[in-house]
Coordinates of C-alpha atoms in Angstrom, one line a residue:
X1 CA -0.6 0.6 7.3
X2 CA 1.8 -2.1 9.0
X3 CA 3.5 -1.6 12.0
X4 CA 6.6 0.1 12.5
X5 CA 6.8 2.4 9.6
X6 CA 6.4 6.4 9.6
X7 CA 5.4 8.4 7.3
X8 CA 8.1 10.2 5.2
X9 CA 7.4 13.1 2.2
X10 CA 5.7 11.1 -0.8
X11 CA 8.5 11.0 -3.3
X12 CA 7.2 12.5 -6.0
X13 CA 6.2 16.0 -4.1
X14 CA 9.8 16.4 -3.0
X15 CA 10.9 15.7 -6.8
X16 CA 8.0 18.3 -8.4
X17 CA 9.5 21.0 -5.8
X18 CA 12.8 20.4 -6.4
X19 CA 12.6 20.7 -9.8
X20 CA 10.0 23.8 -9.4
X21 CA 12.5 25.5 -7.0
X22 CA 15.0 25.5 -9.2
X23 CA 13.1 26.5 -12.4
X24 CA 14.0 23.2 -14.2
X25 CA 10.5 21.6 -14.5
X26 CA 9.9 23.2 -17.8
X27 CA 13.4 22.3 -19.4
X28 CA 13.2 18.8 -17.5
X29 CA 9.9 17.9 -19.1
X30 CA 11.1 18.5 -22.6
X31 CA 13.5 16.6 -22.8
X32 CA 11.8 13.8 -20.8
X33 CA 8.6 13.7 -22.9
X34 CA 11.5 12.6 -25.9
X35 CA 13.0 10.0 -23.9
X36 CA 12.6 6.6 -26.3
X37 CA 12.3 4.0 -23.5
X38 CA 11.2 2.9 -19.9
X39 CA 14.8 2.2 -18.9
X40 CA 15.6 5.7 -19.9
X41 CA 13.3 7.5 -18.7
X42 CA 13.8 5.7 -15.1
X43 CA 17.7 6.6 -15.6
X44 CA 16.8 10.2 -15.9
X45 CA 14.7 10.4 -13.6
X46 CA 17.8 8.1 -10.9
X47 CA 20.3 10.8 -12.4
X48 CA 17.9 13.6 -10.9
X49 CA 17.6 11.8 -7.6
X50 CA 20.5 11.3 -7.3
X51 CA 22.0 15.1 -8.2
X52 CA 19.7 16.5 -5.6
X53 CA 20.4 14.1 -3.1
X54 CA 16.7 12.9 -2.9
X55 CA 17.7 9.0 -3.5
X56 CA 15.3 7.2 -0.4
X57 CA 17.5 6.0 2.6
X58 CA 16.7 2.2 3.4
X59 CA 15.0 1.7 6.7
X60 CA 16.2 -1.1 9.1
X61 CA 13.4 -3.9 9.8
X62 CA 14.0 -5.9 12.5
X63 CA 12.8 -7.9 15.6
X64 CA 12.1 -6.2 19.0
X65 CA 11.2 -8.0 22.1
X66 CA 10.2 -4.4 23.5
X67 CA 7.7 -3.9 20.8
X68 CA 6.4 -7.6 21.3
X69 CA 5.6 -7.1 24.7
X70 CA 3.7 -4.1 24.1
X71 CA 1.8 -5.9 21.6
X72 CA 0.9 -8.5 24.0
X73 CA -0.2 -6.0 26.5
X74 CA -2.7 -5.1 24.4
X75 CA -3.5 -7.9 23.1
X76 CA -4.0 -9.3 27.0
X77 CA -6.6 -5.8 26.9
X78 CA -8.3 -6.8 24.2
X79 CA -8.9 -10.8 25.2
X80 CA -9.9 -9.4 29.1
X81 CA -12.5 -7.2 26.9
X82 CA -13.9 -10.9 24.8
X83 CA -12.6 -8.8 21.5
X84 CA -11.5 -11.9 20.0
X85 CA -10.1 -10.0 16.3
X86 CA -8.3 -7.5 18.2
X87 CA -6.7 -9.9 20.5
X88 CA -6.1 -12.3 18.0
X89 CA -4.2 -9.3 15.6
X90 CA -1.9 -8.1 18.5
X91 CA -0.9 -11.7 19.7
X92 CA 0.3 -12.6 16.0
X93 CA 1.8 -8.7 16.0
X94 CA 3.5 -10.1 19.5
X95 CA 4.8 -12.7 17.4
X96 CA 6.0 -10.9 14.4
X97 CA 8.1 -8.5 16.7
X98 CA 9.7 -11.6 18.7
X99 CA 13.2 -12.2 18.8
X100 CA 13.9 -15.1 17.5
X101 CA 15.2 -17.9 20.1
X102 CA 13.5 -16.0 23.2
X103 CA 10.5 -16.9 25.6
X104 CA 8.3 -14.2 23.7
X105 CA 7.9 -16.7 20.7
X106 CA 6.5 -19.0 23.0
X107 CA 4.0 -16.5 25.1
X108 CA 2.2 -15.1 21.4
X109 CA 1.4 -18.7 20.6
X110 CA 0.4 -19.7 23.9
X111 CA -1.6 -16.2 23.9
X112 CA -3.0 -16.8 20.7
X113 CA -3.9 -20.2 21.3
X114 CA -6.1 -19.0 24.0
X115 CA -7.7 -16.5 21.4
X116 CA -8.5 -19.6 19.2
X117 CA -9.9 -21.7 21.9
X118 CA -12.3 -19.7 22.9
X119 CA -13.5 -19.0 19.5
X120 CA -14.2 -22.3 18.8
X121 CA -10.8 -23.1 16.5
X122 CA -9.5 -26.2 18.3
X123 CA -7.1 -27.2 15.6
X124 CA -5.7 -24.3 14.8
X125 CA -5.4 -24.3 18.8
X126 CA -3.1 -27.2 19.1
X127 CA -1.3 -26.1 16.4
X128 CA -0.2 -23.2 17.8
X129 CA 0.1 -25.0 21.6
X130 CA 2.7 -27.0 19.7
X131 CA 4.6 -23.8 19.0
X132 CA 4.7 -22.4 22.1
X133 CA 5.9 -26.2 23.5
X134 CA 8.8 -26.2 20.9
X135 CA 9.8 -22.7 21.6
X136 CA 10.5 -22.7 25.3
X137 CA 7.6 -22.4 26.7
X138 CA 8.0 -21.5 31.0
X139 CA 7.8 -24.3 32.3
X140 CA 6.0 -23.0 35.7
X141 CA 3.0 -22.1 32.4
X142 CA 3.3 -25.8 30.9
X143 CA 0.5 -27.5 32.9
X144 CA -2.3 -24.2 31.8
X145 CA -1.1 -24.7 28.5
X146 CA -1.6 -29.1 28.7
X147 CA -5.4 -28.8 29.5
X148 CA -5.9 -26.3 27.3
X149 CA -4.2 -28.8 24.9
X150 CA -6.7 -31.8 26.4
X151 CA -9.7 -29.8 26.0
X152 CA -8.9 -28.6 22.4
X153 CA -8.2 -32.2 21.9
X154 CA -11.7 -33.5 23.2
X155 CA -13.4 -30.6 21.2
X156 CA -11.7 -31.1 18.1
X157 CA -14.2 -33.2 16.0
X158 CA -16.8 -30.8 16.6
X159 CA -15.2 -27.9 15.0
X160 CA -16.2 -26.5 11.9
X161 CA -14.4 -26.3 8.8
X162 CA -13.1 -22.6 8.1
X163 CA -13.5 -22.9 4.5
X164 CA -15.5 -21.3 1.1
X165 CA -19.3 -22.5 1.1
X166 CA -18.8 -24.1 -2.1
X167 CA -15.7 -25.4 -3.3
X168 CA -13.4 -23.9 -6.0
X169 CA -15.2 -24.4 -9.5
X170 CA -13.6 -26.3 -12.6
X171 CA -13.7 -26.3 -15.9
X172 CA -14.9 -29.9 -17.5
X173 CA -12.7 -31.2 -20.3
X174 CA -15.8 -31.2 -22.8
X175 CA -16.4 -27.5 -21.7
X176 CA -12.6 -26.8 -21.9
X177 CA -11.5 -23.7 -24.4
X178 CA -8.9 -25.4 -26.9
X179 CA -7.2 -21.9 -27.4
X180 CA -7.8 -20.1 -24.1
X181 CA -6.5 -22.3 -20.9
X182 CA -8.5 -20.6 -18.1
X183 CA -11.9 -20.0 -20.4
X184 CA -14.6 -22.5 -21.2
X185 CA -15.4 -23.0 -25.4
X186 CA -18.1 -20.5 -25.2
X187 CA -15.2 -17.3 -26.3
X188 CA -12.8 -16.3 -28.4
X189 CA -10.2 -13.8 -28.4
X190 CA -11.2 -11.0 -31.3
X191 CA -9.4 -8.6 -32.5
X192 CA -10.2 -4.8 -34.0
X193 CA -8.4 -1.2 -34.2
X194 CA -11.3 0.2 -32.2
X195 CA -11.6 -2.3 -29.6
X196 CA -8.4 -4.0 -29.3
X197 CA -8.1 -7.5 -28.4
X198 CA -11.6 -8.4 -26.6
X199 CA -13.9 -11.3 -26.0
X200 CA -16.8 -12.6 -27.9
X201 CA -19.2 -15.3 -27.2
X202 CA -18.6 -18.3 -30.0
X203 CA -22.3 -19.6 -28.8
X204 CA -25.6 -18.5 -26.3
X205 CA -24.0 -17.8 -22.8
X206 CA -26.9 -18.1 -20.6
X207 CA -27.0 -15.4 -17.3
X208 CA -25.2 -17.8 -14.5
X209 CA -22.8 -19.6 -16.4
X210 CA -19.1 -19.9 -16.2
X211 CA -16.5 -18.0 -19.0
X212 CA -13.6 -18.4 -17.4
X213 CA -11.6 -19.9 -14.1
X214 CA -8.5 -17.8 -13.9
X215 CA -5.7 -18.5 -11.2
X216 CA -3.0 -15.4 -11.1
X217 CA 0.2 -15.7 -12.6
X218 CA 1.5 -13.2 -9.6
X219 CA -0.4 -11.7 -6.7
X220 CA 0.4 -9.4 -3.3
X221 CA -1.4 -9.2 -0.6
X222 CA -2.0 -5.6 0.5
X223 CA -4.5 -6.0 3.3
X224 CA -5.3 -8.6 6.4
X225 CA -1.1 -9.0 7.2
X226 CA -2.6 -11.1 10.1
X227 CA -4.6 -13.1 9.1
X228 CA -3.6 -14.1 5.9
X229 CA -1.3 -15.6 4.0
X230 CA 2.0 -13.4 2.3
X231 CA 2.5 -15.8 -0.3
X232 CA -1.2 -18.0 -1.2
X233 CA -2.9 -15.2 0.5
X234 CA -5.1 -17.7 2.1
X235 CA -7.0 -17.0 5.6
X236 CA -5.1 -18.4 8.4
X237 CA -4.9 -18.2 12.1
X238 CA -2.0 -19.5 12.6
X239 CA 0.4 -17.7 10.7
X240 CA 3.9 -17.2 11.8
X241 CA 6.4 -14.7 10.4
X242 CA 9.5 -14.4 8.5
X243 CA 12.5 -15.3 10.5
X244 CA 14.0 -12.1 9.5
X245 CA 11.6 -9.1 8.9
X246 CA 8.1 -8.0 10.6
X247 CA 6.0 -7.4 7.2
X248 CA 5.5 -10.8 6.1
X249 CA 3.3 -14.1 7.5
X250 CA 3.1 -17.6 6.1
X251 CA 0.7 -20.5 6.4
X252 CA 3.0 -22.9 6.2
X253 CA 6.7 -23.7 5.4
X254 CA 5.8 -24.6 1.6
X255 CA 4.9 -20.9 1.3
X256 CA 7.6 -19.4 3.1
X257 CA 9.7 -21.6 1.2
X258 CA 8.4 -21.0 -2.1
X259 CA 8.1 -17.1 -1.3
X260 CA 12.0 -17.1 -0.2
X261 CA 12.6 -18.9 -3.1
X262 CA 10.6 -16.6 -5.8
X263 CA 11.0 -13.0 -4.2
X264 CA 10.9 -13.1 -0.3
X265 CA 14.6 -13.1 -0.3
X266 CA 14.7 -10.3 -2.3
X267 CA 11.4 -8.3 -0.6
X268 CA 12.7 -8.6 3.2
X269 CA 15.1 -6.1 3.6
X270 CA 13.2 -3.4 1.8
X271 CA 9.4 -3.7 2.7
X272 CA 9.2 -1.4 5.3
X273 CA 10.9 0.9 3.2
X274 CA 8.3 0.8 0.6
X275 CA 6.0 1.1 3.0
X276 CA 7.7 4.7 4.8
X277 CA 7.4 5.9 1.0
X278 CA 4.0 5.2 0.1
X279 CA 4.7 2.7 -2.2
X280 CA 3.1 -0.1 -1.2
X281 CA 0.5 0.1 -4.3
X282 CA 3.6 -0.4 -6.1
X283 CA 4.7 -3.4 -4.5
X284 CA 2.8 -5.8 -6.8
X285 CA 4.7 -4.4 -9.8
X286 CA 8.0 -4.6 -7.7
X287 CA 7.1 -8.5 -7.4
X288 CA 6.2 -8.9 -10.6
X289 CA 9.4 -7.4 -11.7
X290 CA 11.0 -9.7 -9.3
X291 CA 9.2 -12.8 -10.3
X292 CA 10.2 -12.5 -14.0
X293 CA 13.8 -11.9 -13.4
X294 CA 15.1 -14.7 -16.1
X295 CA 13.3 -12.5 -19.2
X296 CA 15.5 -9.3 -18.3
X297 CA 18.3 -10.2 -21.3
X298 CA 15.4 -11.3 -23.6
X299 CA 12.8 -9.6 -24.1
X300 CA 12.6 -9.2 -27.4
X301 CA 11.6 -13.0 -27.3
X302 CA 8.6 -12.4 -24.7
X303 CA 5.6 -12.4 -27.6
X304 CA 2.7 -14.6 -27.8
X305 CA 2.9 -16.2 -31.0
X306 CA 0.2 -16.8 -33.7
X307 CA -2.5 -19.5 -33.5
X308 CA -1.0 -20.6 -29.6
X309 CA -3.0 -21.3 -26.2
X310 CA -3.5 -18.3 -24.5
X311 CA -2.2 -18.9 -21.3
X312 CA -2.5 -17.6 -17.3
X313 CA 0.9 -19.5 -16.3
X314 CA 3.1 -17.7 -17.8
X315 CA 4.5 -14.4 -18.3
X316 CA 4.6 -13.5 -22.0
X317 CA 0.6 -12.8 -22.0
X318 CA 1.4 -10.5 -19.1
X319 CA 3.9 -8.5 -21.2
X320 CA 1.9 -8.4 -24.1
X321 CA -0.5 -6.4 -22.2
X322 CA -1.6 -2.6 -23.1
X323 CA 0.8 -0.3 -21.3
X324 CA -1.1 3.2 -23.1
X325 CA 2.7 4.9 -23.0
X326 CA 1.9 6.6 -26.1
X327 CA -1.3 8.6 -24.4
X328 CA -0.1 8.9 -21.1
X329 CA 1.2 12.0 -19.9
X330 CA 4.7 13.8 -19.0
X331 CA 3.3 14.0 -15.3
X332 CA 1.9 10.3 -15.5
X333 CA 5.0 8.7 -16.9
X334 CA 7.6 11.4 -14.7
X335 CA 5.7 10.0 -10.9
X336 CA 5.7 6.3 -12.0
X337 CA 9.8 6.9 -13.1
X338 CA 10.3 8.2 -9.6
X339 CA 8.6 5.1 -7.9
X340 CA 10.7 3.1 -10.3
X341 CA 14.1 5.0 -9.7
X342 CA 13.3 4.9 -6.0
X343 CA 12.3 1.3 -5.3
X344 CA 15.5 0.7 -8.1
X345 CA 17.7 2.4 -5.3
X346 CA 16.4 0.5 -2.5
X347 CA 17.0 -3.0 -4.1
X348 CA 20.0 -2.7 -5.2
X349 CA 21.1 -0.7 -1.5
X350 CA 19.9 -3.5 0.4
X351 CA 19.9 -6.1 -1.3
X352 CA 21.8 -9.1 -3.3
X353 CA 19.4 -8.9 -6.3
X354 CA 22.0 -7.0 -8.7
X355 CA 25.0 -8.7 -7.2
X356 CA 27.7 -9.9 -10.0
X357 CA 24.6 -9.0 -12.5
X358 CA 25.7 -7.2 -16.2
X359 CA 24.1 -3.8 -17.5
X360 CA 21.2 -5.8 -19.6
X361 CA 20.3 -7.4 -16.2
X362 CA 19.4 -3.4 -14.5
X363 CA 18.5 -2.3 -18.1
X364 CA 15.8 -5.2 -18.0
X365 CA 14.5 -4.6 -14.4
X366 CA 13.7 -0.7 -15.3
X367 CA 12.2 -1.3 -18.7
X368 CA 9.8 -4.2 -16.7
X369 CA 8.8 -2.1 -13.8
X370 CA 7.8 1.0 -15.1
X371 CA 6.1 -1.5 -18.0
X372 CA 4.5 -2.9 -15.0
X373 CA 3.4 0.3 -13.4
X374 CA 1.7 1.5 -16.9
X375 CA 0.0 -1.9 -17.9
X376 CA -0.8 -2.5 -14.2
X377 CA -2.9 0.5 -14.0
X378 CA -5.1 -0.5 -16.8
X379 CA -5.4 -4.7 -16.8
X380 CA -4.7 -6.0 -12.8
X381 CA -7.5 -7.1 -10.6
X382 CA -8.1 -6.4 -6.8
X383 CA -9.2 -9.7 -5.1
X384 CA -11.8 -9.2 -2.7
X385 CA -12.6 -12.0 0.0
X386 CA -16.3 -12.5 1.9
X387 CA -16.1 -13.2 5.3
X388 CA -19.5 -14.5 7.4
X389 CA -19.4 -14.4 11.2
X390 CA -21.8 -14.4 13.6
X391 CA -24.5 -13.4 10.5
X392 CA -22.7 -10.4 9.2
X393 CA -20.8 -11.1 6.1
X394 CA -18.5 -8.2 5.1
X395 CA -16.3 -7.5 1.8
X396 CA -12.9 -6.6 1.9
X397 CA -10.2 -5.7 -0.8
X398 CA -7.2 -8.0 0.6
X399 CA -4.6 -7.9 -2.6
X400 CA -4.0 -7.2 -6.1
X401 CA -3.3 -9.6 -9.0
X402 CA -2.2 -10.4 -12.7
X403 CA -4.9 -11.8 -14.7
X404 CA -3.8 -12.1 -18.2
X405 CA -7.0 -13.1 -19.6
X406 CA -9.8 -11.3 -17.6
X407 CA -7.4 -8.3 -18.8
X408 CA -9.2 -8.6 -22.3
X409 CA -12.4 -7.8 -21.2
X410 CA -13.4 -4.6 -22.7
X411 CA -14.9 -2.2 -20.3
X412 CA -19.0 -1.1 -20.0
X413 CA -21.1 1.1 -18.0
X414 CA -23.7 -1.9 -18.8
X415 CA -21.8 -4.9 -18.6
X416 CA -22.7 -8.6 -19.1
X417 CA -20.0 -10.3 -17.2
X418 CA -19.5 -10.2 -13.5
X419 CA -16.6 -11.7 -11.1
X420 CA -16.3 -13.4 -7.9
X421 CA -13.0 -15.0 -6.1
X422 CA -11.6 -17.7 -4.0
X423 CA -8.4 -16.1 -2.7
X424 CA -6.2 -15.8 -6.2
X425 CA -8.5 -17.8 -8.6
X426 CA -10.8 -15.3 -10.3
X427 CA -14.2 -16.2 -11.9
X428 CA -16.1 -14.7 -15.0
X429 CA -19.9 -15.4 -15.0
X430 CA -22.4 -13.9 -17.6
X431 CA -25.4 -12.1 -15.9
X432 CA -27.6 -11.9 -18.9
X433 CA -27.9 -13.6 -22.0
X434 CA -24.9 -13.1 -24.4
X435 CA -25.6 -14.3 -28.2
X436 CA -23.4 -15.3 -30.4
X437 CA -21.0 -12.6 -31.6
X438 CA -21.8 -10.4 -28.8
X439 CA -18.8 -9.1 -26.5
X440 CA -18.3 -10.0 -23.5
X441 CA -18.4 -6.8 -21.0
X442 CA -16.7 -6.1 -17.6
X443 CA -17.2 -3.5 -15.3
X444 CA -14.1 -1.0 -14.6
X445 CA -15.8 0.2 -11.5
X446 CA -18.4 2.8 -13.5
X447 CA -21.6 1.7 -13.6
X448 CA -24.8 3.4 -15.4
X449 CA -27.0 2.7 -12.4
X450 CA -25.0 4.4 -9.5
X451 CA -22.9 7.0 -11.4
X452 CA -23.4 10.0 -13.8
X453 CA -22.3 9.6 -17.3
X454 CA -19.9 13.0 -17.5
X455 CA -18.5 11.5 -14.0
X456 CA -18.2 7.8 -15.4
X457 CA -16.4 8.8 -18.3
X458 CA -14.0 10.8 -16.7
X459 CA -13.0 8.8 -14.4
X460 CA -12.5 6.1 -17.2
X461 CA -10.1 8.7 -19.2
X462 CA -8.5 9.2 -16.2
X463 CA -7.3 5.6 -14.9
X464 CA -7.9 3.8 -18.2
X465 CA -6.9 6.8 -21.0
X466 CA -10.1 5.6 -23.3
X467 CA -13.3 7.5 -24.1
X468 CA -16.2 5.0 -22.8
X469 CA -18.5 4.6 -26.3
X470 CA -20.5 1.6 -24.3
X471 CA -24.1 1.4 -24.8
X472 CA -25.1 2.8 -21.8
X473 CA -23.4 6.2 -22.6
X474 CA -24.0 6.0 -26.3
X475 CA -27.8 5.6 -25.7
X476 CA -27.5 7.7 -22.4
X477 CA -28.5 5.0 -19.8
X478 CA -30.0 6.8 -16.6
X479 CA -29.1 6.7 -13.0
X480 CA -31.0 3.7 -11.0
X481 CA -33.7 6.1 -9.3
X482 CA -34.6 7.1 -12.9
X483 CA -35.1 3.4 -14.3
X484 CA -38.2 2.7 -15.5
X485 CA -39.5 -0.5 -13.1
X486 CA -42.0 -3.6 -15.2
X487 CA -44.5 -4.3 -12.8
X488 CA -45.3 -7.2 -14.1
X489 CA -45.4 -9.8 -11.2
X490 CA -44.1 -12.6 -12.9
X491 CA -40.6 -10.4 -13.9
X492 CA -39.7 -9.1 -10.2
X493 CA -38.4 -10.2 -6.8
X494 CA -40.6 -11.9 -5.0
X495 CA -40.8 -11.2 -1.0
X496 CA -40.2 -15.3 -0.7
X497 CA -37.1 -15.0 -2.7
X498 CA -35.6 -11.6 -1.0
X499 CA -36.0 -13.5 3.2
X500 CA -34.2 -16.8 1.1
X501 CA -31.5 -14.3 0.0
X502 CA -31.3 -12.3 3.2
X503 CA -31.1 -15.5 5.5
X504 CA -27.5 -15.6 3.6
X505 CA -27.8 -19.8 3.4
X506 CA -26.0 -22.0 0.5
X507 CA -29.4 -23.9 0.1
X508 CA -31.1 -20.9 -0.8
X509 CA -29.0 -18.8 -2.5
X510 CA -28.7 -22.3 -5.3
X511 CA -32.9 -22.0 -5.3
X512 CA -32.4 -18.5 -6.1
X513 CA -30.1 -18.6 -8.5
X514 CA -32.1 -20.4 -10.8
X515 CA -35.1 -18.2 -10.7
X516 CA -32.7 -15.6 -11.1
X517 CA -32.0 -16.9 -14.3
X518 CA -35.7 -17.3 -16.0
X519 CA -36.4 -13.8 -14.7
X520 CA -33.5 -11.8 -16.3
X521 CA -33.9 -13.7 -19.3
X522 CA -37.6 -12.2 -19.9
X523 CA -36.6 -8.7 -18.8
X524 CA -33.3 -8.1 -20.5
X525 CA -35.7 -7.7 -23.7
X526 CA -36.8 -4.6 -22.0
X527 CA -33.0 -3.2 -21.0
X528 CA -32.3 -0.7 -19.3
X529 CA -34.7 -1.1 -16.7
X530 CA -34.5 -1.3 -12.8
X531 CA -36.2 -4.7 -12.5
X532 CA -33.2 -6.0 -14.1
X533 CA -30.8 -4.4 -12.3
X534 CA -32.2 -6.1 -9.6
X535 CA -32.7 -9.2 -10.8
X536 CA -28.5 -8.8 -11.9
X537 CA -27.4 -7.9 -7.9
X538 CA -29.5 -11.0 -6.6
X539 CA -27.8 -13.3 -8.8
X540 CA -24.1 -11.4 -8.0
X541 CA -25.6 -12.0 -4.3
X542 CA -26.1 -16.0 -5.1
X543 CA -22.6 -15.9 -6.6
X544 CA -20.6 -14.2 -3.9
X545 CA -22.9 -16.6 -0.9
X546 CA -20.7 -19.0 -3.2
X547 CA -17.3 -18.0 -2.2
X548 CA -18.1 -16.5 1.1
X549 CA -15.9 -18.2 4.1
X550 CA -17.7 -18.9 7.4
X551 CA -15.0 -18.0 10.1
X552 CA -15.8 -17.5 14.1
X553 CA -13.7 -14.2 13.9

C-alpha cells in the first residue's frame, strides 16, 4: 500500500449491511437482477449511496515537508545500515512528500544520489546531482555534492547498462500475420459456439517459437511506486513525482507529459482516495475508462468489422471482449456497481472530467467501467518483471494490462503456450509442438501438475464463469508427484544442462534452449508425463533469463 492512505470500511460491506439492516436486500436484488444495462445498474446502485449517505468522501493529497523529513530520516537509517533498496525507497518517498520550491527537493536528490553512487549507478548519479543543483541545493553542501559529481564522472564509462539481457523481440515482415498485427502467420483467429473466439495454429509451431509480440493498449502499474515508472512502467532510479500529488512517479518529462495529457490530470486528485477504499485493483479499469473517453457518445460504432486486422492499438478489440454479464451473479454484478458508483462520485467530486459534459457523456463513462470491471476479470494480464542482483533473481507482479489479443487464448490445465514480458510488451511462445489445426492453449493460473482437478475447476468457475473441458481434466491428468517419469537418458535433464541453467547466464540459457527443444519434442508423444514437465519449466526458465534485468539494487 502507498503512503499516506488509511484504511477505511471496504465499500461494499457497508452497502450489504445497510441494505441487510434495513431488510431491503431481498426487494433490492429483484429488482436489480432486471436492470437492462451497466449504466443502470451503476445509477441504482449511486441512487442507494446516495439515499443512505454512504457516497465516499474525497481525501486531500498533498505535499508535506514534515512527512519528507521523516522519510529522509529513515532513509539516512537505512544508508548508515548499507541497505541500499530501503534507502533508495525512502529518499524518493522524501522526494515525493517535498514541497515544491523548498530545500527538501534538493536534499532527496542529493540523498539519493549518494544511494546510487555507492551502488555503482554513476549516471543515474549525476542525473540526480543535477537535480539537487537546480533546486537550491545549500550552498555550505555544494562542494560534497561536486566530488561526488567528479567521481561519478570518472566512473561513468565503467558502469553497466541496467537493461533486459536480450533485447525486446520483433516480428520479421516475412513472419508478419496479415490479419492479426501483434501475431506472427503461424494463427488465426477461429471461431465456434463452444469455444468462442480462440486461436489455432495455420502451420507446425515448434516448442520455442514466437506467436505473438503484443504491446498493451492501456496499462497501470500497481506495484514498485519507486522504482518504476507511472506511466511506461519502466525501472528507473531516478524518478521524480508529480508536481501535485504523492502517488505518482515519472522517468522522464515525455511520460509525465503524456500521462497528464491521457489520464494523470484526471487521476491526481483522486488516487489516494482509491487507494483509502480498496480500490486500487480497480484502478486499471478507472484508466481504461479514462483513456477511451472520445467513444462515450458512440458506442454503438465500437465493433471490429468483418475480414479487418485485428489490432492491439486500438480500443474497439478491447470492447469487443467477453464481459460474461449474462452468467454472472446479482452479488457479482451489485459489488462491481458499487466500485463503479463510488469511483463515479469521486471523479466527478474532485475533478474537471464531467465539466460542461451532456448526459450521454456520464451515461457512457458508467456503461464502460462496469464493462471494464466484467471483461477485465476474465481477458487482462498481470505483467510480471525479473530482476537479478547480486545472483538472486526474483519475480514480482508490478501492474496489470489490456491485451486484446492474448485475450483469445482459450484456457488449459495443460497448455501449449507460455508468456514472458519486457515491462508492457507481452510474448506468446509455444512449449510443445502444436500441429496444424490444433489450439493454441494458455494457462489461467490452474495447472494439472500443481493443483487438484475439483480445486482447478472451481477456481476457473469462479474468476472465469466456464466449466474447464481441457484435456487434462477430460482425461483426468494427475498431480506432478503422480507423473509417470521416462527414464530413458536421452529424454531427461541432464546434470550438465541443470549447473548451465542454475549459473543463470544468457550464454547458457541460449545452449539450453535448444536442447530443450529436441527433448520435448520426443517426449510430448508420451504426454502427460513428468519428464516433460520438466523439460517445459527449463525452457520457461531459458525464456524468462531472456527478459530478466541485471540491476545493482
Amino acid at each position: 500500500m502507498s503512503e499516506g492512505a488509511a484504511r477505511v470500511p471496504h465499500v461494499n460491506q457497508q452497502m450489504l449491511r445497510h441494505l441487510q439492516d434495513s431488510n431491503k436486500l431481498v426487494s433490492f436484488s429483484s429488482d436489480f437482477i432486471k436492470l437492462p444495462s451497466n449504466e443502470s445498474r451503476v445509477n441504482s446502485v449511486y441512487n442507494l449511496m446516495e439515499g443512505c449517505g454512504m457516497l465516499p468522501v474525497v481525501m486531500q493529497d498533498g505535499k508535506s515537508n514534515h512527512r519528507s523529513n521523516e522519510m529522509r530520516e529513515m532513509g539516512n537509517y537505512a544508508y548508515k545500515n548499507r541497505n541500499a533498496r530501503v534507502s533508495h525507497e525512502f529518499y524518493t518517498k522524501s522526494l515525493v512528500y517535498a514541497e515544491i520550491g523548498t530545500e527538501n527537493v534538493s536534499l532527496a536528490y542529493a540523498n539519493r544520489s549518494a544511494v546510487l553512487f555507492e551502488n555503482g549507478l554513476y549516471r543515474e548519479c549525476l542525473k540526480d546531482i543535477e537535480m539537487a543543483l537546480k533546486n537550491n541545493y545549500p550552498e555550505h553542501l555544494i562542494p560534497k555534492l561536486i566530488v561526488r559529481k567528479r567521481k561519478a564522472q570518472n566512473l561513468v564509462s565503467k558502469q553497466e547498462p541496467v537493461d533486459y539481457l536480450t533485447p525486446v523481440p520483433t516480428i520479421s515482415p516475412q513472419d508478419q500475420n496479415p490479419l492479426i498485427q501483434s501475431a506472427t502467420n503461424s494463427v488465426r483467429i477461429e471461431h465456434s459456439p463452444t469455444m468462442g473466439r480462440h486461436v489455432v495454429a495455420t502451420k507446425i509451431i515448434e516448442p520455442g517459437e514466437i506467436i505473438a509480440i503484443e504491446k498493451s493498449f492501456c496499462h497501470v502499474l500497481i506495484d514498485q511506486l519507486y522504482t518504476h515508472c507511472h506511466h511506461c512502467l519502466k525501472l528507473c532510479y531516478t524518478l521524480f513525482p508529480c508536481c501535485n500529488c504523492t502517488q505518482a512517479l515519472f522517468c522522464s518529462e515525455t511520460c509525465r507529459n503524456e500521462a497528464n495529457s491521457a489520464y494523470h490530470q484526471y487521476e491526481c486528485p483522486i488516487l489516494l482516495t482509491i487507494l483509502s477504499l480498496e480500490l486500487e485493483h480497480r484502478h486499471m479499469h478507472l484508466r481504461l475508462t479514462i483513456l477511451v473517453r472520445d467513444w462515450y457518445c458512440k458506442l454503438d460504432q465500437c465493433k471490429v468489422k468483418q475480414g479487418e486486422i485485428y489490432r492491439s492499438d486500438r480500443y474497439e478489440e478491447i470492447r469487443n471482449l467477453e464481459a460474461n454479464t449474462a452468467k454472472r451473479s446479482v452479488s457479482d454484478l451489485f459489488n462491481r456497481s458499487v466500485h463503479c458508483a463510488a469511483l463515479y462520485h469521486v471523479l466527478k467530486s474532485a475533478t474537471s472530467f464531467f465539466k460542461e459534459k451532456d448526459e450521454q457523456f456520464e451515461k457512457g463513462f458508467k456503461e464502460l467501467l462496469l464493462f471494464h470491471m466484467q471483461a477485465g476479470a476474465c481477458n487482462f494480464h498481470e505483467i510480471a518483471e525479473l530482476k537479478s542482483s547480486d545472483g538472486c533473481v526474483a519475480t514480482k507482479e508490478i501492474g496489470a494490462a489490456a491485451l486484446s489479443f492474448l485475450s483469445m487464448f482459450n484456457h488449459s490445465c495443460c497448455p501449449n503456450i507460455t508468456r514472458y514480458g519486457y515491462g508492457t510488451t507481452v510474448i506468446a511462445v509455444a512449449i510443445e509442438r502444436i500441429n496444424v489445426g490444433d489450439q493454441c492453449f494458455d494457462n489461467y493460473g490452474s495447472h494439472h501438475a500443481i493443483t487438484a482437478k475439483s480445486e482447478r475447476k472451481d477456481k476457473l468457475r469462479k474468476q472465469y464463469l466456464f466449466d474447464c473441458a481441457c484435456i487434462a481434466c477430460v482425461n483426468n491428468y494427475p498431480l506432478y508427484q503422480n507423473l509417470e517419469k521416462l527414464y530413458n537418458a536421452e529424454y531427461g535433464l541432464t546434470w550438465r544442462e541443470l549447473e548451465m541453467m542454475q549459473s543463470g547466464g544468457l550464454v547458457n540459457a541460449k545452449k539450453v534452449l535448444k536442447e530443450m527443444v529436441r527433448k520435448i519434442n520426443v517426449v510430448c508423444e508420451f504426454k502427460p508425463n513428468k519428464t516433460l514437465g520438466e523439460l517445459q519449466e527449463v525452457l520457461k526458465q531459458c525464456l524468462f533469463i531472456f527478459e530478466t534485468i541485471k540491476t545493482p539494487i
